[in-house]
Amino acid sequence: MPSAQELAIVALSLKVSAVAIFGIAPLAFGVAWVLARGRWAGLVVLDAVVHLPLVLPPVVVGWLLLLAFGAQGPLGRLLADCGITLMFRWTGAALASAVMAFPLMVRAMRLSIEAVDRRLEQAARTLGASRWRVFVSVTLPLAMPGVLAGLVLGFARSLGEFGATITFVSNIPDETQTLPLAIYAALQTPSGDALVTRLALISVTLSLAALVVSEILARRMTRWNGGGRHGY
Amino acid sequence: MGIEIDVTLRRGDALIATRFASEAGLTALFGPSGAGKTSVLDMVAGLLRPDAGRIVVGGQVLFDSAAGIDLAPEQRRCGYVFQDYRLFPHKSVEANLLYGWRLSAPEQRWISLPEVCSFLGIGHLLARMPRQLSGGEAQRVAIGRALLSGARCLLMDEPLSSLDAARRGEIMALIERIRDDLRLPILYVSHDRAEVERLAGRIIALD
C-alpha cells in the first residue's frame, strides 16, 4: 500500500493535471478546429507556434512563463490585480502542465476532426440540419473518440511534466511537488531510494493506463470513420 | 409541382450549363462521367453555388442570382440520395431514418416511420448499425431517410451503381413506386442508358 505521503503526491499530481487538461481543452479544441478546417495561409504560423512547447527545452517554456506570469510580468500583474498568483502555486504547475500538453492535445484533436467525412456533414445539411446542428449531431460525435484520446494523452503528458514546472513554480512539497518533482527530490536524498522506486512504479502504471485508454479510443474512431463503410 | 432549373457554373475549364423544366415524374440527367451531372444535383441541394441562374422546386425559389436568393441546404427540403449512401455510422438505422424527420416541421411531414418501413421493407433493420447493412439495405435506408425529412423532391445520384444485378432490379422497382405512388418529382443522375430509359419520363442530356 502506498504511504500517506505518496498518496498526497499522487493526489496533487492528479489535481494539477486534471485542472490543466480541462482548463486548456476548449482552447485546444478551438485551435484544432481552426487548423483542421481553416483555409488561410497564416495557419502555417499558428501550427508552428502551437508545436513550440514540443520542441523547446521545457526550461525555456518555464522561463517564458516566469517572464509573463511572474510578479513583474505583464500577465502576472494583471492576475495579481484580480488576486490571483500563479508563481510557486499548484495553479502555476497546472498552467505549466497545460502549456506543455497543449501541442499533443491539439494534434490528436485535429487529426480526429480531419478524419470526419465531410460528405456526412453535407448529407445532414440536406436533411434539414443547420451548421450548428451538424456540428453537434454529426461532427462532434464522430470526432469524439479522438478528442477524448487527445485529452487522455494530454493528461498523461501533463503527469510527467518536469522542466517547465520546476522552473516556473519550483519544487515545493504539498504545493507544487508533483510526481516527477517528488522523484527528483527523493533522488537527491540519501535514503530516498525506496520512495523513488515506489513513485516510479506509480508513474509507469498511470502512464500505461492512459496510453491504453487513448489507444482504445483511437481504434474506436477508426471503426466509425473508416470501418463504417466496409459493411456496404 | 415540378422542378425548374437554369444554371451555369464554371469550374476550371469546364462549363456546366443546363436549363430545363420538368413536371412531376422522373427526370434523368444523362451523360458521361465528368459532364457535371452530380454538380447539377449539388446546386439544387444547395451544396454547390451556381455562378448564375435560377432554381425553383415545387413553386418555391431556392436560388435566384438576379434576385439575390440563395437558400441554405437545410431550408431547401430536397431529399438527396447519394451514390455512397452517407448513412451516419454512429447512429442506428432508426436514428438515421428519423434524423431529418425530427428536424422537419410537423406540417412538412407527409410520411411516417411505419409507412416508410413498410414501403421500403426495412422494418426489420431498425436496430442495426449502418455497418451491418448490405448495399441494397443501406440504399433503401438512405431513400427512407430522405423521404422522412419532408422532402418535396428527390435527388438521386447513381443510386444503383454500387449494387449487384438482383439488388438493382429491387431498387429500380422501388424508385418506380416512389415516382408513381408517392408522385414525388425525382431528378435522377445516371450514365446507364438502359436504366434511364426504363425509369425516366424525360431525359436531359449533359455532355
Short mmCIF file of C-alpha atoms in Angstrom, two decimals:
data_model
loop_
_atom_site.label_atom_id
_atom_site.label_comp_id
_atom_site.label_asym_id
_atom_site.label_seq_id
_atom_site.Cartn_x
_atom_site.Cartn_y
_atom_site.Cartn_z
CA MET A 1 0.00 0.00 0.00
CA PRO A 2 1.26 3.49 -0.80
CA SER A 3 2.00 5.66 2.22
CA ALA A 4 0.06 8.80 3.09
CA GLN A 5 2.92 10.87 1.71
CA GLU A 6 2.84 9.01 -1.61
CA LEU A 7 -0.93 9.29 -1.83
CA ALA A 8 -0.71 13.03 -1.23
CA ILE A 9 1.85 13.36 -4.02
CA VAL A 10 -0.31 11.33 -6.43
CA ALA A 11 -3.42 13.30 -5.43
CA LEU A 12 -1.65 16.60 -6.04
CA SER A 13 -0.39 15.35 -9.43
CA LEU A 14 -3.85 14.22 -10.48
CA LYS A 15 -5.35 17.53 -9.35
CA VAL A 16 -2.75 19.59 -11.22
CA SER A 17 -3.16 17.52 -14.39
CA ALA A 18 -6.95 17.44 -14.27
CA VAL A 19 -7.19 21.22 -13.85
CA ALA A 20 -4.57 21.71 -16.57
CA ILE A 21 -6.27 19.45 -19.12
CA PHE A 22 -9.86 20.50 -18.57
CA GLY A 23 -8.82 24.14 -18.43
CA ILE A 24 -6.94 24.02 -21.71
CA ALA A 25 -9.24 21.56 -23.55
CA PRO A 26 -11.66 24.15 -25.02
CA LEU A 27 -8.77 26.22 -26.38
CA ALA A 28 -7.06 23.10 -27.73
CA PHE A 29 -10.28 22.06 -29.47
CA GLY A 30 -10.78 25.52 -30.92
CA VAL A 31 -7.24 25.68 -32.29
CA ALA A 32 -7.52 22.09 -33.59
CA TRP A 33 -10.76 23.06 -35.35
CA VAL A 34 -9.20 26.11 -36.98
CA LEU A 35 -6.15 24.11 -38.09
CA ALA A 36 -8.32 21.28 -39.44
CA ARG A 37 -10.94 23.37 -41.21
CA GLY A 38 -9.36 26.78 -41.78
CA ARG A 39 -8.29 27.75 -45.27
CA TRP A 40 -6.00 30.76 -44.92
CA ALA A 41 -2.23 30.84 -45.39
CA GLY A 42 -1.34 32.20 -41.92
CA LEU A 43 -2.30 28.84 -40.42
CA VAL A 44 1.23 27.56 -41.05
CA VAL A 45 2.46 30.07 -38.49
CA LEU A 46 -0.24 29.14 -35.98
CA ASP A 47 0.63 25.48 -36.48
CA ALA A 48 4.30 26.21 -35.76
CA VAL A 49 3.52 28.26 -32.63
CA VAL A 50 1.24 25.50 -31.32
CA HIS A 51 4.05 22.98 -31.68
CA LEU A 52 6.70 25.14 -30.00
CA PRO A 53 6.38 23.59 -26.50
CA LEU A 54 7.00 20.19 -28.08
CA VAL A 55 10.45 21.18 -29.35
CA LEU A 56 11.59 23.97 -27.00
CA PRO A 57 13.62 22.93 -23.95
CA PRO A 58 10.98 22.76 -21.16
CA VAL A 59 13.17 25.00 -19.03
CA VAL A 60 12.76 27.72 -21.67
CA VAL A 61 9.00 27.35 -21.52
CA GLY A 62 9.21 27.66 -17.73
CA TRP A 63 11.35 30.77 -18.04
CA LEU A 64 8.89 32.31 -20.55
CA LEU A 65 6.07 31.58 -18.11
CA LEU A 66 8.11 33.34 -15.39
CA LEU A 67 8.54 36.36 -17.66
CA ALA A 68 4.84 36.51 -18.47
CA PHE A 69 3.23 35.40 -15.19
CA GLY A 70 5.93 36.34 -12.66
CA ALA A 71 5.45 39.19 -10.18
CA GLN A 72 6.88 41.65 -12.73
CA GLY A 73 5.35 40.03 -15.81
CA PRO A 74 2.50 41.78 -17.67
CA LEU A 75 0.05 38.89 -17.20
CA GLY A 76 1.28 38.28 -13.66
CA ARG A 77 0.46 41.87 -12.68
CA LEU A 78 -2.92 41.67 -14.36
CA LEU A 79 -3.78 38.50 -12.43
CA ALA A 80 -2.36 39.95 -9.20
CA ASP A 81 -4.85 42.81 -9.53
CA CYS A 82 -7.56 40.15 -9.53
CA GLY A 83 -5.96 38.50 -6.50
CA ILE A 84 -4.53 35.53 -8.38
CA THR A 85 -0.90 34.40 -8.06
CA LEU A 86 0.39 31.53 -10.15
CA MET A 87 4.06 31.60 -9.20
CA PHE A 88 5.05 28.95 -6.64
CA ARG A 89 1.45 27.75 -6.54
CA TRP A 90 -0.15 24.49 -7.70
CA THR A 91 -2.21 26.54 -10.14
CA GLY A 92 1.06 27.65 -11.73
CA ALA A 93 2.07 23.99 -12.01
CA ALA A 94 -1.25 23.38 -13.76
CA LEU A 95 -0.53 26.22 -16.19
CA ALA A 96 2.94 24.87 -16.97
CA SER A 97 1.46 21.37 -17.49
CA ALA A 98 -1.27 22.75 -19.72
CA VAL A 99 1.19 24.61 -21.94
CA MET A 100 3.39 21.54 -22.31
CA ALA A 101 0.47 19.19 -23.05
CA PHE A 102 -1.19 21.63 -25.47
CA PRO A 103 0.57 20.55 -28.71
CA LEU A 104 -0.16 16.85 -28.15
CA MET A 105 -3.82 17.56 -27.48
CA VAL A 106 -4.21 19.85 -30.48
CA ARG A 107 -2.55 17.24 -32.69
CA ALA A 108 -4.83 14.40 -31.63
CA MET A 109 -7.95 16.55 -31.84
CA ARG A 110 -7.00 17.97 -35.20
CA LEU A 111 -6.48 14.50 -36.68
CA SER A 112 -9.82 13.37 -35.34
CA ILE A 113 -11.61 16.41 -36.82
CA GLU A 114 -9.87 15.90 -40.16
CA ALA A 115 -10.93 12.25 -40.16
CA VAL A 116 -14.63 13.16 -40.07
CA ASP A 117 -16.14 12.55 -43.50
CA ARG A 118 -17.41 15.92 -44.66
CA ARG A 119 -19.81 14.25 -47.07
CA LEU A 120 -21.75 13.11 -43.99
CA GLU A 121 -22.00 16.74 -42.92
CA GLN A 122 -23.38 17.64 -46.34
CA ALA A 123 -25.92 14.84 -46.07
CA ALA A 124 -27.02 16.21 -42.69
CA ARG A 125 -27.48 19.69 -44.17
CA THR A 126 -29.76 18.35 -46.92
CA LEU A 127 -31.81 16.63 -44.22
CA GLY A 128 -32.56 19.96 -42.58
CA ALA A 129 -29.72 20.41 -40.08
CA SER A 130 -28.21 23.86 -39.54
CA ARG A 131 -24.43 24.19 -39.32
CA TRP A 132 -24.57 24.14 -35.55
CA ARG A 133 -26.84 21.09 -35.53
CA VAL A 134 -24.47 19.31 -37.91
CA PHE A 135 -21.58 20.09 -35.59
CA VAL A 136 -23.38 18.78 -32.52
CA SER A 137 -25.04 15.72 -34.05
CA VAL A 138 -22.51 14.56 -36.65
CA THR A 139 -19.06 16.15 -36.45
CA LEU A 140 -18.57 16.17 -32.70
CA PRO A 141 -19.80 12.61 -32.02
CA LEU A 142 -17.66 11.25 -34.87
CA ALA A 143 -14.60 13.19 -33.68
CA MET A 144 -15.28 12.47 -30.01
CA PRO A 145 -13.18 9.31 -29.57
CA GLY A 146 -10.19 11.19 -31.00
CA VAL A 147 -10.91 14.24 -28.87
CA LEU A 148 -11.06 12.07 -25.74
CA ALA A 149 -7.89 10.28 -26.80
CA GLY A 150 -6.28 13.72 -27.05
CA LEU A 151 -7.44 14.57 -23.53
CA VAL A 152 -6.06 11.32 -22.12
CA LEU A 153 -2.78 11.75 -23.96
CA GLY A 154 -2.50 15.34 -22.71
CA PHE A 155 -3.29 14.13 -19.19
CA ALA A 156 -0.51 11.55 -19.37
CA ARG A 157 1.93 14.10 -20.74
CA SER A 158 0.96 16.53 -18.03
CA LEU A 159 1.51 13.92 -15.26
CA GLY A 160 5.10 13.64 -16.46
CA GLU A 161 5.77 17.38 -16.74
CA PHE A 162 9.03 18.35 -15.06
CA GLY A 163 11.20 21.04 -16.62
CA ALA A 164 8.72 23.87 -17.14
CA THR A 165 7.09 23.19 -13.77
CA ILE A 166 10.25 23.23 -11.65
CA THR A 167 11.44 26.38 -13.44
CA PHE A 168 8.16 28.24 -13.08
CA VAL A 169 6.83 27.15 -9.66
CA SER A 170 9.85 25.44 -8.06
CA ASN A 171 9.67 22.19 -6.07
CA ILE A 172 7.53 22.86 -3.01
CA PRO A 173 6.17 19.81 -1.11
CA ASP A 174 2.35 19.74 -0.90
CA GLU A 175 2.05 22.76 -3.21
CA THR A 176 3.92 22.21 -6.47
CA GLN A 177 5.70 18.90 -5.87
CA THR A 178 4.06 16.60 -8.41
CA LEU A 179 5.17 13.02 -9.07
CA PRO A 180 8.25 13.74 -11.23
CA LEU A 181 9.37 16.54 -8.91
CA ALA A 182 8.96 14.28 -5.87
CA ILE A 183 11.02 11.59 -7.60
CA TYR A 184 13.69 14.17 -8.34
CA ALA A 185 13.68 15.37 -4.71
CA ALA A 186 13.86 11.80 -3.40
CA LEU A 187 16.81 11.10 -5.69
CA GLN A 188 18.67 13.97 -4.00
CA THR A 189 18.01 12.45 -0.54
CA PRO A 190 20.48 9.77 0.67
CA SER A 191 17.72 7.47 1.98
CA GLY A 192 15.25 8.15 -0.81
CA ASP A 193 15.78 5.01 -2.96
CA ALA A 194 12.70 3.14 -1.78
CA LEU A 195 10.49 6.18 -2.32
CA VAL A 196 11.93 6.69 -5.81
CA THR A 197 11.13 3.09 -6.74
CA ARG A 198 7.57 3.28 -5.47
CA LEU A 199 6.85 6.65 -7.09
CA ALA A 200 8.38 5.50 -10.36
CA LEU A 201 6.16 2.40 -10.32
CA ILE A 202 3.10 4.57 -9.77
CA SER A 203 4.23 6.78 -12.65
CA VAL A 204 4.63 3.85 -15.02
CA THR A 205 1.23 2.45 -14.05
CA LEU A 206 -0.58 5.75 -14.57
CA SER A 207 1.12 6.41 -17.91
CA LEU A 208 0.47 2.89 -19.18
CA ALA A 209 -3.20 3.12 -18.23
CA ALA A 210 -3.51 6.45 -20.03
CA LEU A 211 -1.88 5.11 -23.18
CA VAL A 212 -4.11 2.02 -23.24
CA VAL A 213 -7.25 4.14 -22.84
CA SER A 214 -6.08 6.51 -25.58
CA GLU A 215 -5.33 3.59 -27.93
CA ILE A 216 -8.76 2.04 -27.34
CA LEU A 217 -10.41 5.37 -28.15
CA ALA A 218 -8.30 5.81 -31.28
CA ARG A 219 -9.33 2.37 -32.53
CA ARG A 220 -12.93 3.13 -31.92
CA MET A 221 -12.59 6.23 -34.06
CA THR A 222 -11.09 4.25 -36.92
CA ARG A 223 -14.01 1.87 -36.79
CA TRP A 224 -16.55 4.68 -37.00
CA ASN A 225 -14.91 6.73 -39.67
CA GLY A 226 -13.17 4.24 -41.91
CA GLY A 227 -14.62 0.91 -40.88
CA GLY A 228 -18.17 2.15 -41.17
CA ARG A 229 -18.24 1.68 -44.91
CA HIS A 230 -16.77 -1.81 -45.14
CA GLY A 231 -20.12 -3.44 -44.46
CA TYR A 232 -21.78 -1.91 -47.50
CA MET B 1 -45.20 20.75 -58.54
CA GLY B 2 -42.20 20.45 -60.82
CA ILE B 3 -38.60 21.47 -60.96
CA GLU B 4 -37.27 24.41 -62.97
CA ILE B 5 -33.54 24.72 -63.43
CA ASP B 6 -31.47 27.24 -65.33
CA VAL B 7 -27.91 27.34 -64.04
CA THR B 8 -24.38 27.99 -65.19
CA LEU B 9 -21.23 27.20 -63.30
CA ARG B 10 -17.66 27.44 -64.46
CA ARG B 11 -15.22 25.04 -62.83
CA GLY B 12 -11.75 25.47 -64.22
CA ASP B 13 -12.01 24.90 -67.95
CA ALA B 14 -15.35 23.12 -67.77
CA LEU B 15 -18.60 24.99 -68.12
CA ILE B 16 -21.69 23.38 -66.67
CA ALA B 17 -24.78 24.96 -68.14
CA THR B 18 -28.21 23.42 -68.21
CA ARG B 19 -31.76 24.60 -68.48
CA PHE B 20 -34.93 22.59 -68.21
CA ALA B 21 -38.29 22.44 -66.51
CA SER B 22 -39.97 19.20 -65.59
CA GLU B 23 -43.32 18.29 -64.09
CA ALA B 24 -43.79 15.53 -61.51
CA GLY B 25 -42.20 12.26 -62.53
CA LEU B 26 -38.64 11.20 -63.02
CA THR B 27 -36.27 13.40 -64.98
CA ALA B 28 -32.94 11.82 -65.79
CA LEU B 29 -29.73 13.78 -66.18
CA PHE B 30 -27.82 11.59 -68.55
CA GLY B 31 -24.26 11.87 -69.80
CA PRO B 32 -20.71 10.59 -69.48
CA SER B 33 -18.84 10.90 -66.18
CA GLY B 34 -17.31 14.32 -65.72
CA ALA B 35 -20.18 16.05 -67.50
CA GLY B 36 -21.26 17.73 -64.27
CA LYS B 37 -24.38 15.68 -63.58
CA THR B 38 -23.69 15.45 -59.85
CA SER B 39 -22.83 19.16 -59.80
CA VAL B 40 -26.35 19.93 -61.00
CA LEU B 41 -27.83 17.89 -58.13
CA ASP B 42 -25.45 19.64 -55.70
CA MET B 43 -26.63 23.02 -56.98
CA VAL B 44 -30.28 22.06 -56.45
CA ALA B 45 -29.48 20.79 -52.94
CA GLY B 46 -27.55 23.95 -52.10
CA LEU B 47 -24.21 22.19 -51.66
CA LEU B 48 -22.73 23.99 -54.65
CA ARG B 49 -23.43 27.56 -55.64
CA PRO B 50 -24.08 28.30 -59.33
CA ASP B 51 -22.38 31.35 -60.83
CA ALA B 52 -25.74 32.45 -62.12
CA GLY B 53 -29.22 31.16 -62.69
CA ARG B 54 -32.44 30.17 -61.02
CA ILE B 55 -33.70 27.02 -59.32
CA VAL B 56 -37.36 26.52 -58.44
CA VAL B 57 -38.77 23.40 -56.81
CA GLY B 58 -42.48 22.92 -56.18
CA GLY B 59 -43.15 26.61 -56.72
CA GLN B 60 -40.52 27.81 -54.22
CA VAL B 61 -37.48 29.69 -55.46
CA LEU B 62 -34.39 28.05 -53.93
CA PHE B 63 -31.84 30.07 -55.83
CA ASP B 64 -32.08 33.15 -57.99
CA SER B 65 -28.88 35.05 -58.65
CA ALA B 66 -30.75 38.03 -60.11
CA ALA B 67 -33.00 38.36 -57.05
CA GLY B 68 -30.21 37.53 -54.59
CA ILE B 69 -31.96 34.44 -53.27
CA ASP B 70 -29.81 31.53 -52.07
CA LEU B 71 -31.47 29.28 -49.51
CA ALA B 72 -29.23 27.24 -47.20
CA PRO B 73 -29.29 23.47 -47.86
CA GLU B 74 -31.29 22.87 -44.67
CA GLN B 75 -34.05 25.19 -45.89
CA ARG B 76 -34.45 23.55 -49.30
CA ARG B 77 -36.12 20.26 -48.35
CA CYS B 78 -34.55 18.37 -51.22
CA GLY B 79 -34.16 14.69 -50.35
CA TYR B 80 -30.71 13.79 -51.58
CA VAL B 81 -29.91 10.11 -52.10
CA PHE B 82 -26.17 9.84 -52.56
CA GLN B 83 -24.28 7.28 -54.57
CA ASP B 84 -22.38 6.26 -51.44
CA TYR B 85 -25.48 6.32 -49.16
CA ARG B 86 -23.84 8.53 -46.50
CA LEU B 87 -25.65 6.97 -43.57
CA PHE B 88 -24.43 8.28 -40.21
CA PRO B 89 -22.12 5.50 -38.98
CA HIS B 90 -22.61 6.34 -35.29
CA LYS B 91 -26.40 6.21 -35.42
CA SER B 92 -28.71 3.21 -35.67
CA VAL B 93 -30.85 2.71 -38.77
CA GLU B 94 -33.83 4.07 -36.85
CA ALA B 95 -31.91 7.19 -35.76
CA ASN B 96 -30.71 7.67 -39.34
CA LEU B 97 -34.27 7.42 -40.65
CA LEU B 98 -35.58 9.87 -38.06
CA TYR B 99 -32.71 12.36 -38.38
CA GLY B 100 -34.41 14.63 -40.88
CA TRP B 101 -37.92 13.80 -39.63
CA ARG B 102 -37.10 15.22 -36.20
CA LEU B 103 -35.72 18.40 -37.77
CA SER B 104 -38.74 18.96 -40.01
CA ALA B 105 -41.78 20.98 -39.01
CA PRO B 106 -44.84 18.76 -38.39
CA GLU B 107 -46.73 20.32 -41.33
CA GLN B 108 -43.86 19.41 -43.69
CA ARG B 109 -44.03 15.72 -42.84
CA TRP B 110 -46.02 13.67 -45.31
CA ILE B 111 -44.93 10.14 -44.42
CA SER B 112 -44.37 8.36 -41.10
CA LEU B 113 -41.70 5.93 -39.94
CA PRO B 114 -44.04 2.87 -40.07
CA GLU B 115 -45.18 3.88 -43.57
CA VAL B 116 -41.60 4.23 -44.78
CA CYS B 117 -40.66 0.90 -43.20
CA SER B 118 -43.44 -1.00 -44.93
CA PHE B 119 -42.99 0.86 -48.20
CA LEU B 120 -39.26 0.09 -48.34
CA GLY B 121 -39.33 -3.20 -46.43
CA ILE B 122 -36.78 -2.09 -43.85
CA GLY B 123 -38.73 -2.57 -40.60
CA HIS B 124 -36.50 -5.46 -39.52
CA LEU B 125 -33.35 -3.30 -39.85
CA LEU B 126 -34.27 -0.53 -37.40
CA ALA B 127 -32.00 -1.66 -34.56
CA ARG B 128 -28.95 -2.29 -36.74
CA MET B 129 -25.98 -0.03 -37.27
CA PRO B 130 -25.20 1.07 -40.84
CA ARG B 131 -22.04 -1.07 -40.99
CA GLN B 132 -24.23 -4.16 -40.55
CA LEU B 133 -26.22 -3.44 -43.72
CA SER B 134 -25.72 -4.78 -47.23
CA GLY B 135 -25.52 -2.29 -50.10
CA GLY B 136 -29.16 -2.74 -51.08
CA GLU B 137 -30.31 -2.35 -47.49
CA ALA B 138 -28.19 0.76 -46.97
CA GLN B 139 -29.61 2.30 -50.15
CA ARG B 140 -33.18 1.65 -49.02
CA VAL B 141 -32.45 3.23 -45.63
CA ALA B 142 -30.89 6.23 -47.37
CA ILE B 143 -34.02 6.62 -49.52
CA GLY B 144 -36.23 6.29 -46.43
CA ARG B 145 -34.21 8.90 -44.58
CA ALA B 146 -34.67 11.35 -47.46
CA LEU B 147 -38.42 10.70 -47.70
CA LEU B 148 -38.89 11.14 -43.94
CA SER B 149 -37.17 14.53 -43.95
CA GLY B 150 -40.28 16.01 -45.54
CA ALA B 151 -38.63 16.25 -48.93
CA ARG B 152 -40.65 17.79 -51.75
CA CYS B 153 -38.37 16.31 -54.39
CA LEU B 154 -35.77 13.57 -54.56
CA LEU B 155 -32.29 14.00 -55.95
CA MET B 156 -30.77 10.62 -56.78
CA ASP B 157 -27.13 10.29 -57.73
CA GLU B 158 -26.43 6.97 -59.46
CA PRO B 159 -28.35 5.10 -56.76
CA LEU B 160 -27.83 1.74 -58.49
CA SER B 161 -24.18 1.99 -59.41
CA SER B 162 -22.72 0.13 -56.43
CA LEU B 163 -25.33 -2.64 -56.34
CA ASP B 164 -25.34 -6.11 -57.91
CA ALA B 165 -27.87 -7.01 -60.62
CA ALA B 166 -30.50 -8.50 -58.30
CA ARG B 167 -30.44 -5.52 -55.92
CA ARG B 168 -30.60 -3.14 -58.89
CA GLY B 169 -33.89 -4.64 -60.01
CA GLU B 170 -35.30 -4.31 -56.50
CA ILE B 171 -34.28 -0.69 -56.03
CA MET B 172 -35.43 0.20 -59.56
CA ALA B 173 -38.88 -1.15 -58.76
CA LEU B 174 -38.88 0.93 -55.59
CA ILE B 175 -37.94 4.07 -57.46
CA GLU B 176 -40.84 3.44 -59.87
CA ARG B 177 -43.21 3.20 -56.93
CA ILE B 178 -41.85 6.45 -55.44
CA ARG B 179 -42.40 8.06 -58.83
CA ASP B 180 -45.90 6.64 -59.40
CA ASP B 181 -47.41 6.07 -55.93
CA LEU B 182 -45.84 8.92 -53.96
CA ARG B 183 -45.81 11.23 -57.02
CA LEU B 184 -42.60 12.89 -55.91
CA PRO B 185 -40.60 14.73 -58.57
CA ILE B 186 -37.26 12.98 -58.96
CA LEU B 187 -34.05 14.27 -60.51
CA TYR B 188 -32.02 11.23 -61.36
CA VAL B 189 -28.39 11.10 -62.41
CA SER B 190 -27.05 8.15 -64.34
CA HIS B 191 -24.68 7.18 -67.10
CA ASP B 192 -26.53 3.94 -67.83
CA ARG B 193 -28.81 4.22 -70.86
CA ALA B 194 -30.97 1.16 -70.10
CA GLU B 195 -31.62 2.34 -66.55
CA VAL B 196 -32.55 5.81 -67.71
CA GLU B 197 -34.84 4.55 -70.47
CA ARG B 198 -36.73 2.34 -68.08
CA LEU B 199 -37.20 4.94 -65.34
CA ALA B 200 -37.29 8.38 -66.86
CA GLY B 201 -40.26 10.28 -68.21
CA ARG B 202 -37.82 12.80 -69.53
CA ILE B 203 -34.11 12.70 -70.31
CA ILE B 204 -31.82 15.73 -70.16
CA ALA B 205 -28.51 15.10 -71.88
CA LEU B 206 -25.39 16.67 -70.40
CA ASP B 207 -22.07 16.48 -72.17
#
